[in-house]
PDB file of C-alpha atoms in Angstrom:
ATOM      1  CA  UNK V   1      65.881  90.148 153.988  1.00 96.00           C
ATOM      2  CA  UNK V   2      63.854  92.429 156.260  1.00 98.00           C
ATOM      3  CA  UNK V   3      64.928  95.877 157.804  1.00 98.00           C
ATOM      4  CA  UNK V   4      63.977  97.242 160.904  1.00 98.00           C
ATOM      5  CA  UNK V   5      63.141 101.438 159.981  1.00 98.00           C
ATOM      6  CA  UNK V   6      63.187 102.707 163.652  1.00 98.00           C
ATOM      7  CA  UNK V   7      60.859 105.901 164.556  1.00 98.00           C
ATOM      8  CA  UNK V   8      61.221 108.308 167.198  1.00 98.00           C
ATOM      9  CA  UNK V   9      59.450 111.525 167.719  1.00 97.00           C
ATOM     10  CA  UNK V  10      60.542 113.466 165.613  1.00 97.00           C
ATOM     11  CA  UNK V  11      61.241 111.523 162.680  1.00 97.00           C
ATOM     12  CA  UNK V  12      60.477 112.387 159.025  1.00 95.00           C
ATOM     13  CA  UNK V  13      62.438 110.557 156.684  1.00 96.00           C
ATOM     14  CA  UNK V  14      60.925 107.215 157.522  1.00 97.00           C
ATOM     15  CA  UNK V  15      58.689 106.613 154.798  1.00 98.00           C
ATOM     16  CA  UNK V  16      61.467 107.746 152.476  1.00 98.00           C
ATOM     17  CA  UNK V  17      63.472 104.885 154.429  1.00 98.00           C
ATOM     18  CA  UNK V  18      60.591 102.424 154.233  1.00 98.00           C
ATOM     19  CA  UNK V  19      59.743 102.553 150.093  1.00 98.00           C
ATOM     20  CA  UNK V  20      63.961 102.534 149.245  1.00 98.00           C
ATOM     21  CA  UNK V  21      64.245  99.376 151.102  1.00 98.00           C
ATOM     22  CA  UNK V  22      60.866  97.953 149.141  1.00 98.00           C
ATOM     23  CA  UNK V  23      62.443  99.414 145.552  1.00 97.00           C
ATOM     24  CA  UNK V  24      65.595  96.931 146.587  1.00 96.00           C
ATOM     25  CA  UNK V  25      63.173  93.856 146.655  1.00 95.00           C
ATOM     26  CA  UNK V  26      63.018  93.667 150.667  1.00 97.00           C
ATOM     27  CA  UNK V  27      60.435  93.382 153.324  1.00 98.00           C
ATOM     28  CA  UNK V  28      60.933  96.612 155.222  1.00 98.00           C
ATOM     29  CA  UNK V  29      58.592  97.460 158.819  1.00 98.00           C
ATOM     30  CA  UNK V  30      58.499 100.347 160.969  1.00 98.00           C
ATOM     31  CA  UNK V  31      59.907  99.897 164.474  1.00 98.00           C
ATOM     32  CA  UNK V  32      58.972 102.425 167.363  1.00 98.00           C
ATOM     33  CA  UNK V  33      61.918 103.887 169.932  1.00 98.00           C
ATOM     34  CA  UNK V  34      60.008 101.978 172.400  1.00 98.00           C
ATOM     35  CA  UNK V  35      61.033  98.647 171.405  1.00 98.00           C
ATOM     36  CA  UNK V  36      63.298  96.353 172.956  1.00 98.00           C
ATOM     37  CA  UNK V  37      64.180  93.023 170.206  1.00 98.00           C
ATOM     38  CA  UNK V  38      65.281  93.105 167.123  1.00 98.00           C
ATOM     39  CA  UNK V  39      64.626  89.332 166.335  1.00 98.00           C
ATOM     40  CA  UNK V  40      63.525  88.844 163.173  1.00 97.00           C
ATOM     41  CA  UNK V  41      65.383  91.557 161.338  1.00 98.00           C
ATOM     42  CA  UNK V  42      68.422  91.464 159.188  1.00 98.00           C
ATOM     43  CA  UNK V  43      69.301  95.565 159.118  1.00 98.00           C
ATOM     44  CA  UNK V  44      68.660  98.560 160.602  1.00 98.00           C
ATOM     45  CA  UNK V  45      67.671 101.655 158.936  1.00 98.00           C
ATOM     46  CA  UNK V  46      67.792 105.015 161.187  1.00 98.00           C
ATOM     47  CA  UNK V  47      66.181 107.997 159.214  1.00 98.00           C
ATOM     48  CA  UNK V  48      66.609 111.773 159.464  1.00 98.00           C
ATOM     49  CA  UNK V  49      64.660 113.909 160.940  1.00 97.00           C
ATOM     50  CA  UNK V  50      64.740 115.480 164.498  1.00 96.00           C
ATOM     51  CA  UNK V  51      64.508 112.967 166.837  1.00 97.00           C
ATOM     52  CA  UNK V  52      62.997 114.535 170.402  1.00 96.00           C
ATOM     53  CA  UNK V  53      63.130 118.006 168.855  1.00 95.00           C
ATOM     54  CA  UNK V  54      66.487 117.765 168.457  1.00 93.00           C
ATOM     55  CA  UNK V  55      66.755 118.245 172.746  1.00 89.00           C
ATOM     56  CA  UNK V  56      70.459 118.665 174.175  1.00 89.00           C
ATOM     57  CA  UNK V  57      71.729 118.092 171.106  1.00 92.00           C
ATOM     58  CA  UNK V  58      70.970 116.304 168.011  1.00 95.00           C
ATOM     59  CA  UNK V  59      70.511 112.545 168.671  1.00 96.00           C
ATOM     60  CA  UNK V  60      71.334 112.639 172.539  1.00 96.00           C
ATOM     61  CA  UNK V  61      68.024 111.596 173.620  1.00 97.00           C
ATOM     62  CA  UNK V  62      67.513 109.090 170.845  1.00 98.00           C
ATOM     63  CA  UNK V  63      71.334 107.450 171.825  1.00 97.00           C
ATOM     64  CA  UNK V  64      69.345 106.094 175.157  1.00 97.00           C
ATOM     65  CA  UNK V  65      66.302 104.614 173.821  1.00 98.00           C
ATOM     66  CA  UNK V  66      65.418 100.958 174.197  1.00 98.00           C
ATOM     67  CA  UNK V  67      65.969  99.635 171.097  1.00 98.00           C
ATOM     68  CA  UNK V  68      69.295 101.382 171.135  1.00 98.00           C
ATOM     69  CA  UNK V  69      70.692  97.993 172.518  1.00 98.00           C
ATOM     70  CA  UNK V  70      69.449  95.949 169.948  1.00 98.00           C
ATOM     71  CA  UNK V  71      71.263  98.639 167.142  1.00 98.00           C
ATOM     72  CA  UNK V  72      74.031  98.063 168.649  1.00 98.00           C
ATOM     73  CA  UNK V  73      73.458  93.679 168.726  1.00 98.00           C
ATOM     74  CA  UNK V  74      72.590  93.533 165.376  1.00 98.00           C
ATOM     75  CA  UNK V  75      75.815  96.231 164.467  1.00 98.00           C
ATOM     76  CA  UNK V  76      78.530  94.033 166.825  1.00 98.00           C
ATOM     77  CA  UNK V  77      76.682  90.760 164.178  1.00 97.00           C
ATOM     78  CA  UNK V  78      77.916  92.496 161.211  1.00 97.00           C
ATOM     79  CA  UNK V  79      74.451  93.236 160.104  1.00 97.00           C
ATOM     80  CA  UNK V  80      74.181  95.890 157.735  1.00 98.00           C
ATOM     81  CA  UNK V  81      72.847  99.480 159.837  1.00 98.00           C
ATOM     82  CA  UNK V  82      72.896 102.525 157.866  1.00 98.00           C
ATOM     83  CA  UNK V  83      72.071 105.598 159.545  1.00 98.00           C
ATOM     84  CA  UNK V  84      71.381 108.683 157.227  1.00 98.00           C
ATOM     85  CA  UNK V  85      70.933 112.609 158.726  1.00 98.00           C
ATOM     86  CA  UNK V  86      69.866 112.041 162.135  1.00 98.00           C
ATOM     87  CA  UNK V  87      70.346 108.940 162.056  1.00 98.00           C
ATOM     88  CA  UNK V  88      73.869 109.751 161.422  1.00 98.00           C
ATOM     89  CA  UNK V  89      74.350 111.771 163.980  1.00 98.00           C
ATOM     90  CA  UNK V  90      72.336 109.064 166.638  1.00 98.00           C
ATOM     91  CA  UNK V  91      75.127 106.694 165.022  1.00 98.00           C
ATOM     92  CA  UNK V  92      78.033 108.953 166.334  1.00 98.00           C
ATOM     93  CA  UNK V  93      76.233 109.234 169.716  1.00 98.00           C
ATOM     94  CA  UNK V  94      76.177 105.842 170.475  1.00 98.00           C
ATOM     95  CA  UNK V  95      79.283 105.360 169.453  1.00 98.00           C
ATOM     96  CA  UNK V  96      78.815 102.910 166.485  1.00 98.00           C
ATOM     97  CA  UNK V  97      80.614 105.444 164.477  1.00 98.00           C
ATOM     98  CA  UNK V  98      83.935 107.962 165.054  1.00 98.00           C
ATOM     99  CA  UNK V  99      83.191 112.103 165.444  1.00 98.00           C
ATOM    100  CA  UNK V 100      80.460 114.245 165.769  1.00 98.00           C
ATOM    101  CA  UNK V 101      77.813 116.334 163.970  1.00 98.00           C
ATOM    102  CA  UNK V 102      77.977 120.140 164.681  1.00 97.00           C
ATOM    103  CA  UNK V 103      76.123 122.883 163.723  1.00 97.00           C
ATOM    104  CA  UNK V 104      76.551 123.896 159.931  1.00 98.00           C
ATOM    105  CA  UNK V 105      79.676 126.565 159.558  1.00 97.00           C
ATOM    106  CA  UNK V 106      76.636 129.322 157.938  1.00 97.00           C
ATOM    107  CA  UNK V 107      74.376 128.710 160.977  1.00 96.00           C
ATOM    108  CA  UNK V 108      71.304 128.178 158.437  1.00 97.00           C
ATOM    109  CA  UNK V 109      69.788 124.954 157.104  1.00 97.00           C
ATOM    110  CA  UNK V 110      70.949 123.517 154.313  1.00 98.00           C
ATOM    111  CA  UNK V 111      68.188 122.340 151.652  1.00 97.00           C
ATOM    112  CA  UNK V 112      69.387 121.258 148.251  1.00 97.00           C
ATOM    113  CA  UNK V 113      70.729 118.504 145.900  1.00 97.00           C
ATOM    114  CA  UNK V 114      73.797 118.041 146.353  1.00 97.00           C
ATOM    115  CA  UNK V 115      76.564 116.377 144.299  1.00 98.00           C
ATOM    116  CA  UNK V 116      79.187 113.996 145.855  1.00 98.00           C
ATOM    117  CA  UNK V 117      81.873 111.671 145.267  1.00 98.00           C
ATOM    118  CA  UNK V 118      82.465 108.107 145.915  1.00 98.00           C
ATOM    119  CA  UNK V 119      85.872 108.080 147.211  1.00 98.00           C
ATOM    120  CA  UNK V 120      85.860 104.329 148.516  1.00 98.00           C
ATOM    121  CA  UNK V 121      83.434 101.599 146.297  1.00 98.00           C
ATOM    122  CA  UNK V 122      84.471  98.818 148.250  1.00 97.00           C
ATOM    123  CA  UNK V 123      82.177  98.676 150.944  1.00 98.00           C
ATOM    124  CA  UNK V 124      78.871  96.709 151.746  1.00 97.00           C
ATOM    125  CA  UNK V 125      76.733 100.330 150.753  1.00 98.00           C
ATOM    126  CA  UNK V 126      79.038 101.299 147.776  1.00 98.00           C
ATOM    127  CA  UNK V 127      80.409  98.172 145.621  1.00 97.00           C
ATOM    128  CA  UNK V 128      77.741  98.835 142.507  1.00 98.00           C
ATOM    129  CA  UNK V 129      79.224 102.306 142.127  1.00 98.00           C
ATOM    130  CA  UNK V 130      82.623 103.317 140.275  1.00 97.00           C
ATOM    131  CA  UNK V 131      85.660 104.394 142.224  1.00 94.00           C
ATOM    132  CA  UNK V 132      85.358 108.569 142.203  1.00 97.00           C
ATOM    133  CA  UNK V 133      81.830 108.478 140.484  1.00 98.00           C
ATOM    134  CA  UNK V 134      79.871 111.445 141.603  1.00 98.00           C
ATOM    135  CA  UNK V 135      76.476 111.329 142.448  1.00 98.00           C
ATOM    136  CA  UNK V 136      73.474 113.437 143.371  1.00 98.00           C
ATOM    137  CA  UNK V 137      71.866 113.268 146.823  1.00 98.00           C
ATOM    138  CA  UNK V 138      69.841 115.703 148.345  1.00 98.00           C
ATOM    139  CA  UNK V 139      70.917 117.279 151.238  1.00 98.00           C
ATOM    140  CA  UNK V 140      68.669 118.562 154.612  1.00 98.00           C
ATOM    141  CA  UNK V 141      70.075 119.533 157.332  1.00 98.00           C
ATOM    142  CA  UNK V 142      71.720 122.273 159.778  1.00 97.00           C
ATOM    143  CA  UNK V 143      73.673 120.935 161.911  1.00 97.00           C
ATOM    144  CA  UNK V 144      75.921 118.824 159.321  1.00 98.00           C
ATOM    145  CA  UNK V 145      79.253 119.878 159.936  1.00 98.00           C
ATOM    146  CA  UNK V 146      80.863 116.402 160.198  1.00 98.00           C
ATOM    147  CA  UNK V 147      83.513 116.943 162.777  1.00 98.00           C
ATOM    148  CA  UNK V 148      86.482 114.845 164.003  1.00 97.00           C
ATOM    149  CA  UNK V 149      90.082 115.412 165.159  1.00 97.00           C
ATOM    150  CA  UNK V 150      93.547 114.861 163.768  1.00 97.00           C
ATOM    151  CA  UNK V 151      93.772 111.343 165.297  1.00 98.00           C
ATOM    152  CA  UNK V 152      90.599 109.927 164.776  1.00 98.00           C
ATOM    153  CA  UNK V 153      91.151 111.638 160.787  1.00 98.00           C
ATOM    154  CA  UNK V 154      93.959 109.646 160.565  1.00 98.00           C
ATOM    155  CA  UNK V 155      92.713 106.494 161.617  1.00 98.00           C
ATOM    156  CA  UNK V 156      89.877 107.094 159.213  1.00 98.00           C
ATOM    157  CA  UNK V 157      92.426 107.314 156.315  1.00 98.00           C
ATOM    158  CA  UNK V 158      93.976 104.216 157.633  1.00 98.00           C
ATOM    159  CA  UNK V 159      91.164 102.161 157.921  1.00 98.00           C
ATOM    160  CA  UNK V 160      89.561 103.490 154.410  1.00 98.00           C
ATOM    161  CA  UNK V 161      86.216 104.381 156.794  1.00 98.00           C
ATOM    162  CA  UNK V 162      85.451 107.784 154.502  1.00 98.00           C
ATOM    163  CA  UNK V 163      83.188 106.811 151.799  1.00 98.00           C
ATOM    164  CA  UNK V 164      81.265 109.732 150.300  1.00 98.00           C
ATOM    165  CA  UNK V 165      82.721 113.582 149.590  1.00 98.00           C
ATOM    166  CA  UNK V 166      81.205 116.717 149.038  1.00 98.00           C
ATOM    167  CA  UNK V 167      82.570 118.435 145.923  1.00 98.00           C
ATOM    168  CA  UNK V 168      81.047 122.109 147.544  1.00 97.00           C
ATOM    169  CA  UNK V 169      80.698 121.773 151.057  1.00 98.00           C
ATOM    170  CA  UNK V 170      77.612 122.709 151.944  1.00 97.00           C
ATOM    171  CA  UNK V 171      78.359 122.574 155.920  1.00 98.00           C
ATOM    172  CA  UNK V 172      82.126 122.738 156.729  1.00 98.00           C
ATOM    173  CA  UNK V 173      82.826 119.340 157.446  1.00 98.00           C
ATOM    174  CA  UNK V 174      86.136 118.234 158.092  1.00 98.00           C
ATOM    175  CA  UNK V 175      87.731 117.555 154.851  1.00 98.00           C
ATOM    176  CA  UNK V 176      84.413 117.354 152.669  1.00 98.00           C
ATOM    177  CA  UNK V 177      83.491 113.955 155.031  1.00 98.00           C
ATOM    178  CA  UNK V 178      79.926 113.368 153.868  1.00 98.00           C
ATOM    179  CA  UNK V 179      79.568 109.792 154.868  1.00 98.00           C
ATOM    180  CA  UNK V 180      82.005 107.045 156.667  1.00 98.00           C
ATOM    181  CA  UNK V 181      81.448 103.298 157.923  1.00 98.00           C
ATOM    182  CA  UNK V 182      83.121 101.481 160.983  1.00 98.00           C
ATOM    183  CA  UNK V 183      85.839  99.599 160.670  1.00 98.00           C
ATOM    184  CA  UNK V 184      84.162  96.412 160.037  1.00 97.00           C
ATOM    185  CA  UNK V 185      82.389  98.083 157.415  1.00 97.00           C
ATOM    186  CA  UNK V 186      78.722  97.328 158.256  1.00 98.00           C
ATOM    187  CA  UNK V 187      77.809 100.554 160.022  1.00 98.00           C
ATOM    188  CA  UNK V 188      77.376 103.574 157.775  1.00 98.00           C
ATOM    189  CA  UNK V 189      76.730 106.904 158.296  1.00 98.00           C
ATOM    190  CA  UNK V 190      76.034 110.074 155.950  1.00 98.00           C
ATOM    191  CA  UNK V 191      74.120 113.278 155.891  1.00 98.00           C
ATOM    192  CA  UNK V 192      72.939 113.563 152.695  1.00 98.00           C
ATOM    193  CA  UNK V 193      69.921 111.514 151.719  1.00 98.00           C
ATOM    194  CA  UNK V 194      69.980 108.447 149.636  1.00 98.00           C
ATOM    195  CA  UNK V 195      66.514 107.151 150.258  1.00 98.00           C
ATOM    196  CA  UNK V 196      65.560 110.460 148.118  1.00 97.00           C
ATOM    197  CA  UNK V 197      67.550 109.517 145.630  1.00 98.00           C
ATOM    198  CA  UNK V 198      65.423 106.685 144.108  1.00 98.00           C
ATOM    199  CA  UNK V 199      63.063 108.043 141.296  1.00 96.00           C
ATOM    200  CA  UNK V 200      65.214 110.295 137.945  1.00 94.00           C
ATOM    201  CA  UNK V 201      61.193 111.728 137.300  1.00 92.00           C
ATOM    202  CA  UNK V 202      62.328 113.458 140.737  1.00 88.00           C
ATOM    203  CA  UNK V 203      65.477 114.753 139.967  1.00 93.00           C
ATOM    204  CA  UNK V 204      67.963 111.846 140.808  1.00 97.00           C
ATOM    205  CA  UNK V 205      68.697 108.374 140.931  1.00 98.00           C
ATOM    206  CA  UNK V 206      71.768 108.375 142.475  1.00 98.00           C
ATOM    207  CA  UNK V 207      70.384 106.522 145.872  1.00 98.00           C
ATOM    208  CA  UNK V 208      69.492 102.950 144.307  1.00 98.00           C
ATOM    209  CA  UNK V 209      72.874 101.811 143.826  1.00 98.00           C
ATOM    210  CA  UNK V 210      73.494 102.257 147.513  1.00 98.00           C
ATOM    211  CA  UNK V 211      70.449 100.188 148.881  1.00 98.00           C
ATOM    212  CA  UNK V 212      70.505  97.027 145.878  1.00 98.00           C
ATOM    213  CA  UNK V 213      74.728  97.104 147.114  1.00 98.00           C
ATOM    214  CA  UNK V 214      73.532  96.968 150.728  1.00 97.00           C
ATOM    215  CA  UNK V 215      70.886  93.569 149.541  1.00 97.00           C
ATOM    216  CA  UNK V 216      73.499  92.429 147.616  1.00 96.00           C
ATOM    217  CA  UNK V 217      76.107  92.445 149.949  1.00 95.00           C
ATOM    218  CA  UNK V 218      73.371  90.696 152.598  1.00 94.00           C
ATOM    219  CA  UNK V 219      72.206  87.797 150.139  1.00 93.00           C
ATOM    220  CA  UNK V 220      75.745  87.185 149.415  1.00 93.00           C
ATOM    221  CA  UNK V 221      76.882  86.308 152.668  1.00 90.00           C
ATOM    222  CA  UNK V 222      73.115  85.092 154.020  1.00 89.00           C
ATOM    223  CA  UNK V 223      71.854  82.967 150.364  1.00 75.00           C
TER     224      UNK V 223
END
């Protein structure tokens, strides 16, 4: 398996990105904006940072870059694409995921570990965890505040899209959302930060689960 981690200006969580997907046992290779094919890879990672300076709004100008398209072929193949901070809230842009990511309720960046909940372990990113186990991610962001309305809330309950809970909301976010997937369940979006999540000597752990699941769940359809 090999993963596509894209970079735009801006970016600073893709080395992060990069050594989680080698931990799993994967080939892994940066991929600038600029590019146009995907061939070759089986995922898509799209790190956090502040892609363009964060310009407009945070991930308009990265929703209309070239390999944009080619996110969105390998997402429509049910190819695993995770998007984590920014890259969350360049997922919601293009549409490949429901709502939107506003500015924090405080106003100030958030910067801290953070402990969640796994409210839905049956998903390609969450099957190695127990239903309702809580974990520790860290979290780095301001504008976090995961926001959707009534309708598209309901359809997430429908559709068991919400995946990951805050158990202090750091941000506001509509009913603790920290993280959701599509409806196929091979897009996933969260703020907080699994990738730094992968060492205990640094505080947590938590993350690994999350990228072996996302192999796992690859190698099982693809092996």
């Amino acid at each position: 398996m090999k993963f596509a981690v894209l970079v735009f200006p801006g970016s600073n969580c893709d080395r992060d990105m990069y050594n989680a997907a080698i931990k799993s046992g994967v080939e892994a290779e940066y991929v600038d904006y600029r590019t146009t094919t995907l061939e070759g890879f089986d995922g898509v990672l799209i790190p956090g940072g502040f892609s363009f300076g964060d310009y407009l709004r945070s991930g308009a100008m990265a929703s209309v870059a070239p390999v944009i398209n080619e996110v969105k072929r390998l997402a429509k193949e049910g190819k695993p694409v995770l998007g984590v901070c920014n890259g969350f809230q360049i997922l919601t842009e293009i549409g490949l995921l429901p709502g939107a990511l506003l500015h924090n309720d405080s106003h100030l960046f958030v910067s801290r570990n953070e402990s969640l909940r796994i409210v839905n372990n049956q998903t390609p990113f969450t099957d190695l965890y127990e239903e309702n186990e809580v974990v520790v991610y860290p979290v780095a962001h301001g504008e976090g505040h995961y926001y959707c309305n009534e309708d598209i809330y309901n359809e997430l309950i429908t559709n068991n899209q919400i995946i990951l809970k805050y158990t202090d909301n750091p941000n506001g976010s509509y009913a603790d959302i920290a993280g959701i997937v599509n409806k196929e369940g091979n897009v996933c979006g969260m703020m907080p930060h699994p990738e730094r999540a992968m060492e205990s000597l640094l505080g947590t752990d938590s993350g690994v689960k999350l990228f072996e699941a996302m192999v796992n769940s690859w190698r099982e359809q693809n092996v």
